[in-house]
């Protein structure tokens, strides 16, 4: 029996606090991870002050202090993930994936089965070679448009898109940041890292099983939360919130600037567009001077409208329906789109007012969808979350700016002229070279990935000014923060203590059953907290348990890795699940309904596959 030392108690206290913060997320997960690192760093010197009074000896988490505590920033996993973000962005900016998706539409037509097959068949293989989170962000507009053209509910396609990206990410080492982190932990604990195609055979097996499930049982279980879209205003149920009013001759608004009269007002109203003598104007409308006869399209509720008509000298325009066609009459391009708040966005935790959204992007938010809930009034001061979907009205230029901004994902395909199509062979060749060099063991993956990232800049696939925007810094800081927790678990004995409890299942279960326990525990943990955090917590425990049971530690590491990279049961379990939460209009329970059976199916297939390929 491993003794429960003060160091173990401190580590468990940090883990419990971190789990609570990861689940409730009062602050972003990367901030929590840095907090974990700082708590462990401070606990070690602070314990020296208590020696002789409270402690018999100081607590030591890091032998080389503070270098070990800060090792997450110099970790090969962290640097490899950073480089992979750059490589993924270089490929994305060429437009090659958009070209592939354009070839799919004629094939899928109005068949849900073909649409699902195309979605899974594209995102799965792509996720093996560029970060799967980036793959979903790139392909979401394609999938939404497939659904629209085929008269299909986007809800039927977006959840499979997320799930397929997860099991597609298990085809290679570089498919997910989780794989890269697990490889480093494996190398440190048992001296064996993952090769580029270490688990490709098993990844292909679970991909086939996952695709078969999504095309059959999953298709039946996935709900139609959003009706097949013909009009965005209908999808967001805006009929009672959109109207047109005309300014009377005696209105007190005549002669005032729009900014002062209708924007900076206590009324819950948004001015969408101005129609003057047949010409339609969009944002920025603030400086314009109001004239009698001006027609305004407004977003407001009925009670506010009645009060507004009475106070401001406005009349309703009769027999007018404000729909998507009406709102896109200003220009020849798209003026009405859905945008999704991306992970790492500056909008997370901010409101539309505090972020200055309208002023910064010359765009008006008409509605906000969070999962299955649609908010159409008093949205301005609501703190935004990752996955929130905003219905936005703006000029085509503003929408193009939103489309290239990494804080957002535009959920429809936008015509863009800035793709570097002439760089497609170069960008694809760089990624292929990175994979080949690492696979042939010519260079370590961190070296080949960093060299590839530099090559993207040198060949102008990616401009130097775009380099920092390419990286998801929240993931980088999350990795840097949680890696020291794994070190502390090992040195304190916390991992050995947890392993003892798991080892006891070996008295009643065969070895493959113990392996399945590790898969299920990791999967449940990952569905509540960050996948990278669950890998750091569970791999040291898995290694300790395997060594105690005299089993194959590498097999146990793989079980944890696969479980942490395939979190299907909650929207918070994996970033791609959050991406599709708003655009699909899903409820929290939909993930359990569709993902629960898939999680159990993967538990069986993965553990049997590991036993067959690597032994126990």
XYZ file of C-alpha atoms in Angstrom:
616
model
C 0.000 0.000 0.000
C 1.455 3.349 -1.092
C 1.537 5.776 1.813
C -0.555 8.941 1.635
C 2.138 11.575 2.061
C 1.628 15.346 2.303
C 2.822 15.586 -1.300
C 0.093 13.176 -2.427
C -2.539 15.200 -0.550
C -1.386 18.421 -2.191
C -1.459 16.848 -5.654
C -4.962 15.462 -5.070
C -6.132 18.868 -3.809
C -4.764 20.523 -6.966
C -6.393 17.845 -9.157
C -9.800 18.244 -7.472
C -9.634 22.041 -7.797
C -8.539 21.747 -11.427
C -11.339 19.283 -12.256
C -13.908 21.619 -10.717
C -12.573 24.544 -12.763
C -12.344 22.484 -15.964
C -15.972 21.367 -15.616
C -17.525 24.679 -14.547
C -15.123 26.806 -16.616
C -15.384 30.136 -14.754
C -12.092 30.926 -16.520
C -10.728 29.449 -19.784
C -9.111 26.010 -19.465
C -5.673 27.326 -20.408
C -5.798 29.770 -17.479
C -6.745 26.879 -15.188
C -3.781 24.881 -16.526
C -1.354 27.724 -15.827
C -2.924 27.979 -12.354
C -2.195 24.273 -11.791
C 1.427 24.806 -12.756
C 1.763 27.813 -10.439
C 0.107 26.003 -7.511
C 2.627 23.154 -7.761
C 5.529 25.579 -8.210
C 4.557 27.560 -5.105
C 3.764 24.500 -2.967
C 7.322 23.180 -3.150
C 9.188 26.205 -1.666
C 6.304 26.993 0.701
C 6.555 23.493 2.218
C 10.143 24.242 3.277
C 8.823 26.938 5.607
C 6.674 24.326 7.373
C 9.438 21.787 7.994
C 9.765 21.134 11.708
C 6.370 22.553 12.641
C 3.878 20.868 10.311
C 6.009 18.746 7.973
C 8.829 16.334 8.754
C 10.459 17.033 5.393
C 9.768 19.373 2.465
C 7.527 18.364 -0.416
C 9.453 17.775 -3.628
C 7.529 17.647 -6.892
C 10.345 18.813 -9.164
C 13.930 17.665 -8.689
C 15.319 20.367 -10.956
C 13.375 23.338 -9.606
C 12.014 25.435 -11.294
C 13.146 23.999 -14.673
C 10.984 20.857 -14.353
C 7.958 22.943 -13.385
C 8.400 25.056 -16.510
C 9.257 22.122 -18.770
C 5.837 22.276 -20.421
C 6.948 25.349 -22.348
C 10.024 23.595 -23.723
C 8.273 20.245 -24.158
C 8.604 18.577 -27.537
C 4.832 17.971 -27.430
C 4.058 21.667 -26.970
C 6.454 22.737 -29.721
C 5.222 20.031 -32.104
C 1.591 21.060 -31.595
C 2.544 24.704 -32.166
C 4.272 23.790 -35.431
C 1.327 21.661 -36.554
C -1.017 24.636 -36.177
C 1.241 26.581 -38.543
C 1.336 23.704 -41.042
C -2.456 23.323 -40.921
C -2.946 27.042 -41.492
C -0.558 27.058 -44.436
C -2.589 24.306 -46.116
C -5.869 26.040 -45.268
C -4.860 29.339 -46.872
C -4.264 27.652 -50.234
C -7.960 26.718 -50.489
C -7.193 23.098 -51.388
C -9.833 21.726 -49.003
C -12.447 24.093 -50.434
C -11.572 22.820 -53.919
C -12.088 19.243 -52.751
C -15.416 20.093 -51.164
C -16.614 21.829 -54.345
C -16.316 18.496 -56.172
C -18.586 16.784 -53.653
C -21.835 18.734 -54.080
C -22.881 17.248 -57.451
C -22.395 13.758 -56.012
C -24.392 14.190 -52.786
C -27.478 15.999 -54.184
C -30.442 15.439 -51.827
C -29.395 12.034 -50.420
C -28.715 12.118 -46.666
C -26.721 8.879 -46.908
C -24.441 10.320 -49.595
C -24.111 13.601 -47.674
C -23.088 11.690 -44.547
C -20.717 9.505 -46.542
C -19.067 12.540 -48.122
C -18.788 14.349 -44.775
C -17.197 11.379 -43.001
C -15.104 10.383 -46.009
C -13.526 13.835 -46.319
C -13.028 14.918 -42.712
C -11.679 11.556 -41.494
C -8.590 11.261 -43.721
C -7.912 15.018 -43.617
C -7.944 14.942 -39.796
C -5.120 12.448 -39.854
C -2.743 14.954 -41.431
C -3.860 18.383 -40.275
C -5.098 19.149 -36.787
C -8.632 17.737 -36.510
C -9.915 20.916 -34.827
C -8.742 22.923 -37.845
C -10.313 20.349 -40.182
C -13.762 20.864 -38.634
C -13.408 24.649 -38.740
C -12.511 24.483 -42.443
C -15.195 21.946 -43.422
C -18.152 23.241 -41.392
C -19.200 25.757 -44.090
C -19.027 23.018 -46.726
C -21.199 20.669 -44.669
C -23.744 23.403 -43.891
C -24.011 24.218 -47.598
C -24.344 20.521 -48.492
C -27.302 20.343 -46.130
C -28.856 23.519 -47.558
C -28.518 22.433 -51.191
C -29.856 18.957 -50.407
C -32.782 20.115 -48.269
C -31.314 18.330 -45.224
C -31.258 19.484 -41.622
C -27.685 20.607 -40.787
C -28.181 18.857 -37.428
C -28.008 15.504 -39.252
C -24.503 16.265 -40.582
C -22.663 18.481 -38.093
C -22.454 16.016 -35.192
C -21.117 13.265 -37.497
C -18.607 15.854 -38.790
C -17.277 16.350 -35.256
C -17.221 12.628 -34.421
C -15.531 11.653 -37.693
C -12.823 14.260 -37.149
C -12.057 12.663 -33.785
C -11.603 9.102 -34.972
C -9.907 10.399 -38.144
C -7.372 12.109 -35.878
C -6.346 8.663 -34.607
C -4.945 7.658 -37.997
C -1.542 9.265 -37.351
C 0.596 10.740 -34.599
C -0.062 14.311 -35.780
C -3.860 14.056 -36.039
C -4.467 15.511 -32.569
C -2.515 17.368 -29.917
C -3.510 14.550 -27.534
C -1.553 11.981 -29.543
C 1.552 14.153 -29.535
C 1.321 14.770 -25.777
C 0.712 11.072 -25.064
C 3.749 10.165 -27.162
C 5.984 12.429 -25.090
C 4.594 11.057 -21.808
C 5.118 7.516 -23.075
C 8.720 8.291 -23.957
C 9.406 9.771 -20.531
C 7.736 6.966 -18.572
C 8.631 3.801 -20.512
C 11.198 5.021 -23.043
C 8.978 4.381 -26.074
C 7.355 7.148 -28.135
C 4.818 6.746 -30.939
C 6.019 6.542 -34.513
C 4.091 8.471 -37.181
C 1.937 5.476 -38.145
C 2.237 3.559 -34.849
C -1.490 3.028 -34.463
C -2.738 3.636 -38.010
C -4.079 0.085 -38.327
C -6.140 0.472 -35.148
C -7.132 4.005 -36.176
C -8.373 2.686 -39.510
C -10.330 -0.057 -37.724
C -12.117 2.346 -35.363
C -12.713 4.739 -38.273
C -14.472 2.020 -40.260
C -16.533 1.004 -37.234
C -17.328 4.637 -36.414
C -18.331 5.423 -39.999
C -20.576 2.339 -40.138
C -22.266 3.427 -36.894
C -22.826 7.020 -38.055
C -24.247 5.850 -41.395
C -26.716 3.460 -39.762
C -27.659 3.627 -36.068
C -26.150 7.087 -35.634
C -28.140 8.452 -38.573
C -31.351 7.268 -36.884
C -30.375 8.614 -33.442
C -29.164 12.043 -34.604
C -32.076 14.482 -34.226
C -33.247 17.159 -36.664
C -33.000 20.114 -34.297
C -32.967 22.623 -37.163
C -35.396 22.399 -40.053
C -33.868 22.111 -43.534
C -32.951 25.706 -44.218
C -34.554 27.862 -46.848
C -34.262 31.148 -44.955
C -32.005 32.113 -42.045
C -34.678 34.376 -40.571
C -37.034 31.372 -40.432
C -34.309 29.178 -38.906
C -33.792 31.677 -36.083
C -37.581 32.278 -35.797
C -37.187 36.009 -36.373
C -40.650 36.715 -37.814
C -41.893 38.501 -34.678
C -38.626 40.402 -34.176
C -37.982 41.944 -37.599
C -40.013 44.829 -38.983
C -39.783 47.970 -41.085
C -40.787 51.453 -39.932
C -40.938 54.806 -41.725
C -39.956 58.170 -40.211
C -42.904 60.617 -40.120
C -42.591 64.313 -40.993
C -43.236 65.260 -37.339
C -40.789 62.720 -35.872
C -38.335 64.148 -33.287
C -35.686 61.976 -34.948
C -35.573 64.110 -38.100
C -32.221 65.908 -38.322
C -30.537 63.711 -35.717
C -27.662 61.335 -36.410
C -28.563 57.617 -36.390
C -25.879 56.940 -33.763
C -27.431 59.324 -31.251
C -31.087 58.658 -32.062
C -31.375 54.890 -32.513
C -28.091 53.225 -31.526
C -27.239 54.939 -28.247
C -30.721 54.405 -26.826
C -32.277 52.629 -23.855
C -34.642 50.764 -26.182
C -33.793 47.116 -26.930
C -33.591 47.762 -30.657
C -31.022 47.178 -33.406
C -31.030 49.151 -36.626
C -30.336 46.687 -39.436
C -30.555 48.765 -42.594
C -31.709 52.129 -43.907
C -33.745 52.494 -47.118
C -33.750 55.970 -48.604
C -35.296 56.716 -52.018
C -34.958 53.093 -53.045
C -31.287 52.778 -52.032
C -30.356 50.378 -49.230
C -27.598 51.271 -46.739
C -25.929 48.967 -44.224
C -23.420 49.601 -41.430
C -21.815 51.988 -40.698
C -25.075 53.925 -40.328
C -24.168 55.924 -37.210
C -23.039 59.180 -38.937
C -26.076 59.398 -41.265
C -28.611 62.160 -40.597
C -32.215 60.958 -40.374
C -34.680 62.380 -42.908
C -38.459 62.247 -43.091
C -39.510 59.282 -45.216
C -36.481 57.155 -44.257
C -37.374 53.473 -43.847
C -35.546 51.505 -41.160
C -35.414 47.715 -40.847
C -35.330 46.977 -37.105
C -34.728 44.050 -34.762
C -36.881 44.436 -31.668
C -39.728 42.766 -29.779
C -43.403 43.715 -30.076
C -43.731 45.601 -26.773
C -40.624 47.700 -27.465
C -41.860 48.386 -31.010
C -45.186 49.774 -29.761
C -43.372 52.100 -27.362
C -40.851 53.105 -30.043
C -43.595 53.999 -32.542
C -45.317 56.213 -30.008
C -42.241 57.999 -28.632
C -40.140 58.460 -31.783
C -42.796 59.363 -34.345
C -42.529 56.247 -36.518
C -45.114 54.317 -38.525
C -45.113 50.641 -39.465
C -44.585 49.887 -43.141
C -47.639 47.773 -44.066
C -47.551 44.441 -45.903
C -43.781 43.982 -45.648
C -42.113 40.737 -44.573
C -38.518 41.171 -43.475
C -36.853 37.918 -44.515
C -33.429 36.826 -45.784
C -34.195 38.028 -49.325
C -35.167 41.454 -48.010
C -32.065 41.706 -45.817
C -29.770 40.755 -48.706
C -31.241 43.314 -51.103
C -28.514 45.855 -50.353
C -25.726 44.224 -52.365
C -25.217 41.384 -54.810
C -23.327 39.239 -52.255
C -24.242 37.685 -48.928
C -25.334 40.088 -46.201
C -26.801 37.598 -43.699
C -24.676 34.788 -42.223
C -24.174 32.648 -39.144
C -20.836 32.982 -37.367
C -19.582 30.708 -34.588
C -17.398 31.915 -31.710
C -14.154 29.941 -32.046
C -11.945 28.576 -29.240
C -9.413 31.180 -28.179
C -11.619 33.980 -29.526
C -11.263 37.327 -27.769
C -15.077 37.320 -27.554
C -15.152 34.450 -25.038
C -16.270 35.953 -21.726
C -16.995 39.293 -23.387
C -20.369 40.688 -24.432
C -21.219 42.300 -27.764
C -21.075 45.698 -26.057
C -17.811 45.206 -24.135
C -16.132 43.773 -27.255
C -17.387 46.658 -29.420
C -18.572 44.101 -31.972
C -20.836 46.417 -33.972
C -18.276 49.204 -34.226
C -15.299 46.916 -34.911
C -16.915 44.850 -37.672
C -19.676 47.169 -38.963
C -22.066 44.283 -38.333
C -25.359 43.845 -36.500
C -26.191 40.730 -34.451
C -29.852 39.809 -34.894
C -29.956 36.658 -32.745
C -27.769 34.351 -30.683
C -28.140 30.578 -30.575
C -26.575 28.577 -27.742
C -27.247 24.904 -28.352
C -31.003 24.598 -28.782
C -31.753 27.989 -27.177
C -32.302 31.051 -29.374
C -31.943 34.509 -27.807
C -33.458 37.352 -29.826
C -33.715 40.183 -27.309
C -31.390 41.886 -24.822
C -28.331 40.094 -26.210
C -25.886 42.969 -25.890
C -24.649 42.207 -22.369
C -24.681 38.389 -22.429
C -21.146 36.923 -21.922
C -20.326 34.850 -24.985
C -19.030 31.269 -24.977
C -17.166 29.041 -27.409
C -19.675 27.556 -29.865
C -22.211 30.386 -29.597
C -23.738 31.069 -33.019
C -24.535 34.648 -34.017
C -26.932 35.606 -36.821
C -25.141 38.591 -38.355
C -26.236 41.213 -40.877
C -23.370 43.109 -42.541
C -21.937 44.261 -45.842
C -20.162 41.714 -48.028
C -16.834 43.359 -47.165
C -17.513 43.016 -43.431
C -18.514 39.375 -43.853
C -15.285 38.680 -45.751
C -13.371 40.271 -42.839
C -15.223 38.021 -40.399
C -14.492 34.978 -42.566
C -10.716 35.499 -42.446
C -10.744 36.377 -38.726
C -9.618 33.438 -36.542
C -11.937 34.548 -33.722
C -14.910 33.296 -35.758
C -16.018 30.474 -38.025
C -18.469 31.561 -40.720
C -20.901 28.654 -41.008
C -21.568 29.136 -44.727
C -19.151 29.061 -47.610
C -18.147 32.576 -48.620
C -16.770 33.469 -52.031
C -13.170 34.477 -51.398
C -10.490 35.644 -53.784
C -7.551 35.487 -51.372
C -6.850 31.736 -51.510
C -3.295 31.010 -52.669
C -4.224 28.232 -55.076
C -0.877 28.448 -56.865
C 0.733 27.333 -53.568
C -1.319 24.131 -53.250
C 1.447 21.764 -54.480
C 3.997 23.513 -52.256
C 1.888 23.418 -49.056
C 0.767 19.821 -49.572
C 4.350 18.851 -50.413
C 5.655 20.429 -47.203
C 3.169 18.489 -45.065
C 3.980 15.272 -46.955
C 7.704 15.867 -46.384
C 7.161 16.474 -42.647
C 5.216 13.212 -42.379
C 7.728 11.236 -44.465
C 10.805 12.489 -42.623
C 9.256 11.713 -39.239
C 7.875 8.345 -40.392
C 11.260 7.222 -41.722
C 12.824 8.324 -38.431
C 15.257 10.637 -40.242
C 14.405 13.444 -37.821
C 12.296 13.612 -34.645
C 8.744 14.838 -35.291
C 9.357 18.103 -33.409
C 12.306 18.943 -35.681
C 10.539 18.025 -38.944
C 7.357 19.894 -37.878
C 9.273 23.070 -36.958
C 11.236 22.846 -40.208
C 7.960 22.446 -42.095
C 6.497 25.484 -40.337
C 9.545 27.527 -41.367
C 9.212 26.223 -44.923
C 5.589 27.457 -45.032
C 6.889 30.962 -44.317
C 9.890 30.711 -46.647
C 7.704 29.618 -49.584
C 5.055 32.302 -48.844
C 2.297 29.757 -48.297
C 1.960 31.666 -45.032
C 3.047 35.269 -44.551
C 5.150 36.214 -41.510
C 2.355 38.499 -40.248
C -0.033 35.514 -40.249
C 2.223 33.240 -38.233
C 1.007 34.103 -34.748
C -2.657 34.104 -35.784
C -2.207 30.536 -37.050
C -1.499 29.153 -33.564
C -4.245 28.284 -31.080
C -2.422 29.739 -28.120
C -4.977 28.446 -25.616
C -3.991 24.864 -26.542
C -0.277 25.689 -26.307
C -0.673 27.180 -22.819
C -2.975 24.328 -21.778
C -0.262 21.808 -22.655
C 2.458 23.863 -20.974
C 0.367 24.099 -17.816
C -0.748 20.476 -17.409
C 2.549 18.738 -18.254
C 4.067 19.595 -14.822
C 1.028 17.973 -13.179
C 2.048 14.624 -14.680
C 5.552 15.029 -13.261
C 4.156 15.873 -9.822
C 1.850 12.839 -9.889
C 4.796 10.536 -10.505
C 7.274 12.029 -8.016
C 4.716 12.404 -5.205
C 3.363 8.839 -5.477
C -0.159 10.003 -6.396
C -0.101 8.002 -9.643
C 0.996 4.845 -7.802
C -1.768 5.276 -5.214
C -4.465 5.630 -7.884
C -3.002 2.667 -9.759
C -3.413 0.480 -6.656
C -7.165 0.967 -6.728
C -7.348 0.061 -10.421
C -5.079 -2.955 -9.948
C -7.632 -4.447 -7.543
C -10.020 -4.876 -10.481
C -7.494 -7.404 -11.761
C -8.676 -9.752 -8.998
C -12.107 -10.039 -10.599
C -11.462 -9.073 -14.241
C -9.229 -10.571 -16.941
C -6.418 -8.334 -18.176
C -8.430 -7.125 -21.169
C -11.162 -6.131 -18.705
C -8.694 -3.975 -16.748
C -7.640 -2.389 -20.043
C -11.295 -1.654 -20.783
C -11.656 -0.057 -17.327
C -8.840 2.347 -18.176
C -10.478 3.192 -21.488
C -13.873 3.863 -19.868
C -12.497 5.871 -16.932
C -10.424 8.022 -19.295
C -13.391 8.475 -21.652
C -15.671 9.585 -18.807
C -13.009 11.972 -17.517
C -12.377 13.412 -20.985
C -16.079 14.072 -21.503
C -15.949 16.388 -18.488
C -12.540 18.053 -18.791
C -9.884 18.769 -21.409
C -8.657 15.749 -23.385
C -5.055 16.821 -22.827
C -5.592 17.125 -19.080
C -7.113 13.638 -18.897
C -4.092 12.160 -20.723
C -1.712 13.799 -18.240
C -3.761 12.458 -15.317
C -4.337 8.924 -16.602
C -1.147 7.852 -18.412
C 1.042 7.836 -15.252
C -1.670 5.814 -13.490
C -1.937 3.417 -16.447
C 1.822 2.821 -16.492
C 1.950 2.176 -12.736
C -0.988 -0.235 -12.941
C 0.441 -2.130 -15.933
C 3.828 -2.521 -14.257
C 2.202 -3.765 -11.034
C 0.139 -6.288 -13.009
C 3.227 -7.201 -15.079
C 1.300 -6.293 -18.195
C 2.226 -4.384 -21.372
C 2.434 -0.714 -20.298
C 2.433 0.473 -23.927
C -0.988 -1.131 -24.485
C -2.389 0.686 -21.463
C -0.962 3.992 -22.730
C -2.654 3.440 -26.090
C -5.997 2.727 -24.393
C -5.783 6.027 -22.540
C -4.717 7.873 -25.706
C -7.595 6.547 -27.816
C -10.134 7.202 -25.063
C -8.928 10.781 -24.561
C -9.088 11.531 -28.292
C -12.640 10.233 -28.795
C -14.959 12.036 -26.370
C -18.431 11.724 -27.858
C -20.840 12.131 -24.930
C -20.781 15.859 -24.086
C -20.345 19.113 -26.022
C -17.514 20.120 -23.666
C -15.565 16.881 -24.083
C -13.795 17.974 -27.241
C -13.418 21.320 -29.038
C -14.999 20.036 -32.243
C -18.149 19.134 -30.289
C -18.404 22.755 -29.167
C -17.916 23.975 -32.759
C -21.099 22.262 -33.933
C -23.170 22.801 -30.764
C -24.694 26.127 -31.854
C -24.870 25.651 -35.656
C -26.552 22.267 -35.144
C -28.986 23.604 -32.544
C -28.186 20.580 -30.373
C -29.178 19.934 -26.793
C -26.696 18.636 -24.244
C -28.523 15.294 -24.145
C -28.110 14.785 -27.910
C -24.414 14.075 -27.382
C -25.225 11.397 -24.819
C -27.942 9.927 -27.022
C -25.772 9.635 -30.148
C -22.321 9.476 -28.555
C -23.042 7.118 -25.648
C -23.532 3.967 -27.764
C -20.587 4.995 -29.957
C -18.379 5.409 -26.866
C -19.265 1.895 -25.667
C -18.717 0.485 -29.155
C -15.294 2.120 -29.320
C -14.428 0.808 -25.842
C -14.960 -2.741 -27.083
C -13.284 -2.302 -30.480
C -10.297 -0.358 -29.108
C -9.479 -2.725 -26.239
C -9.837 -5.840 -28.413
C -7.798 -4.166 -31.161
C -5.009 -3.184 -28.751
C -4.871 -6.716 -27.360
C -4.672 -8.127 -30.884
C -2.068 -5.697 -32.252
C 0.173 -5.129 -29.219
C -0.740 -7.837 -26.723
C -1.315 -7.607 -22.986
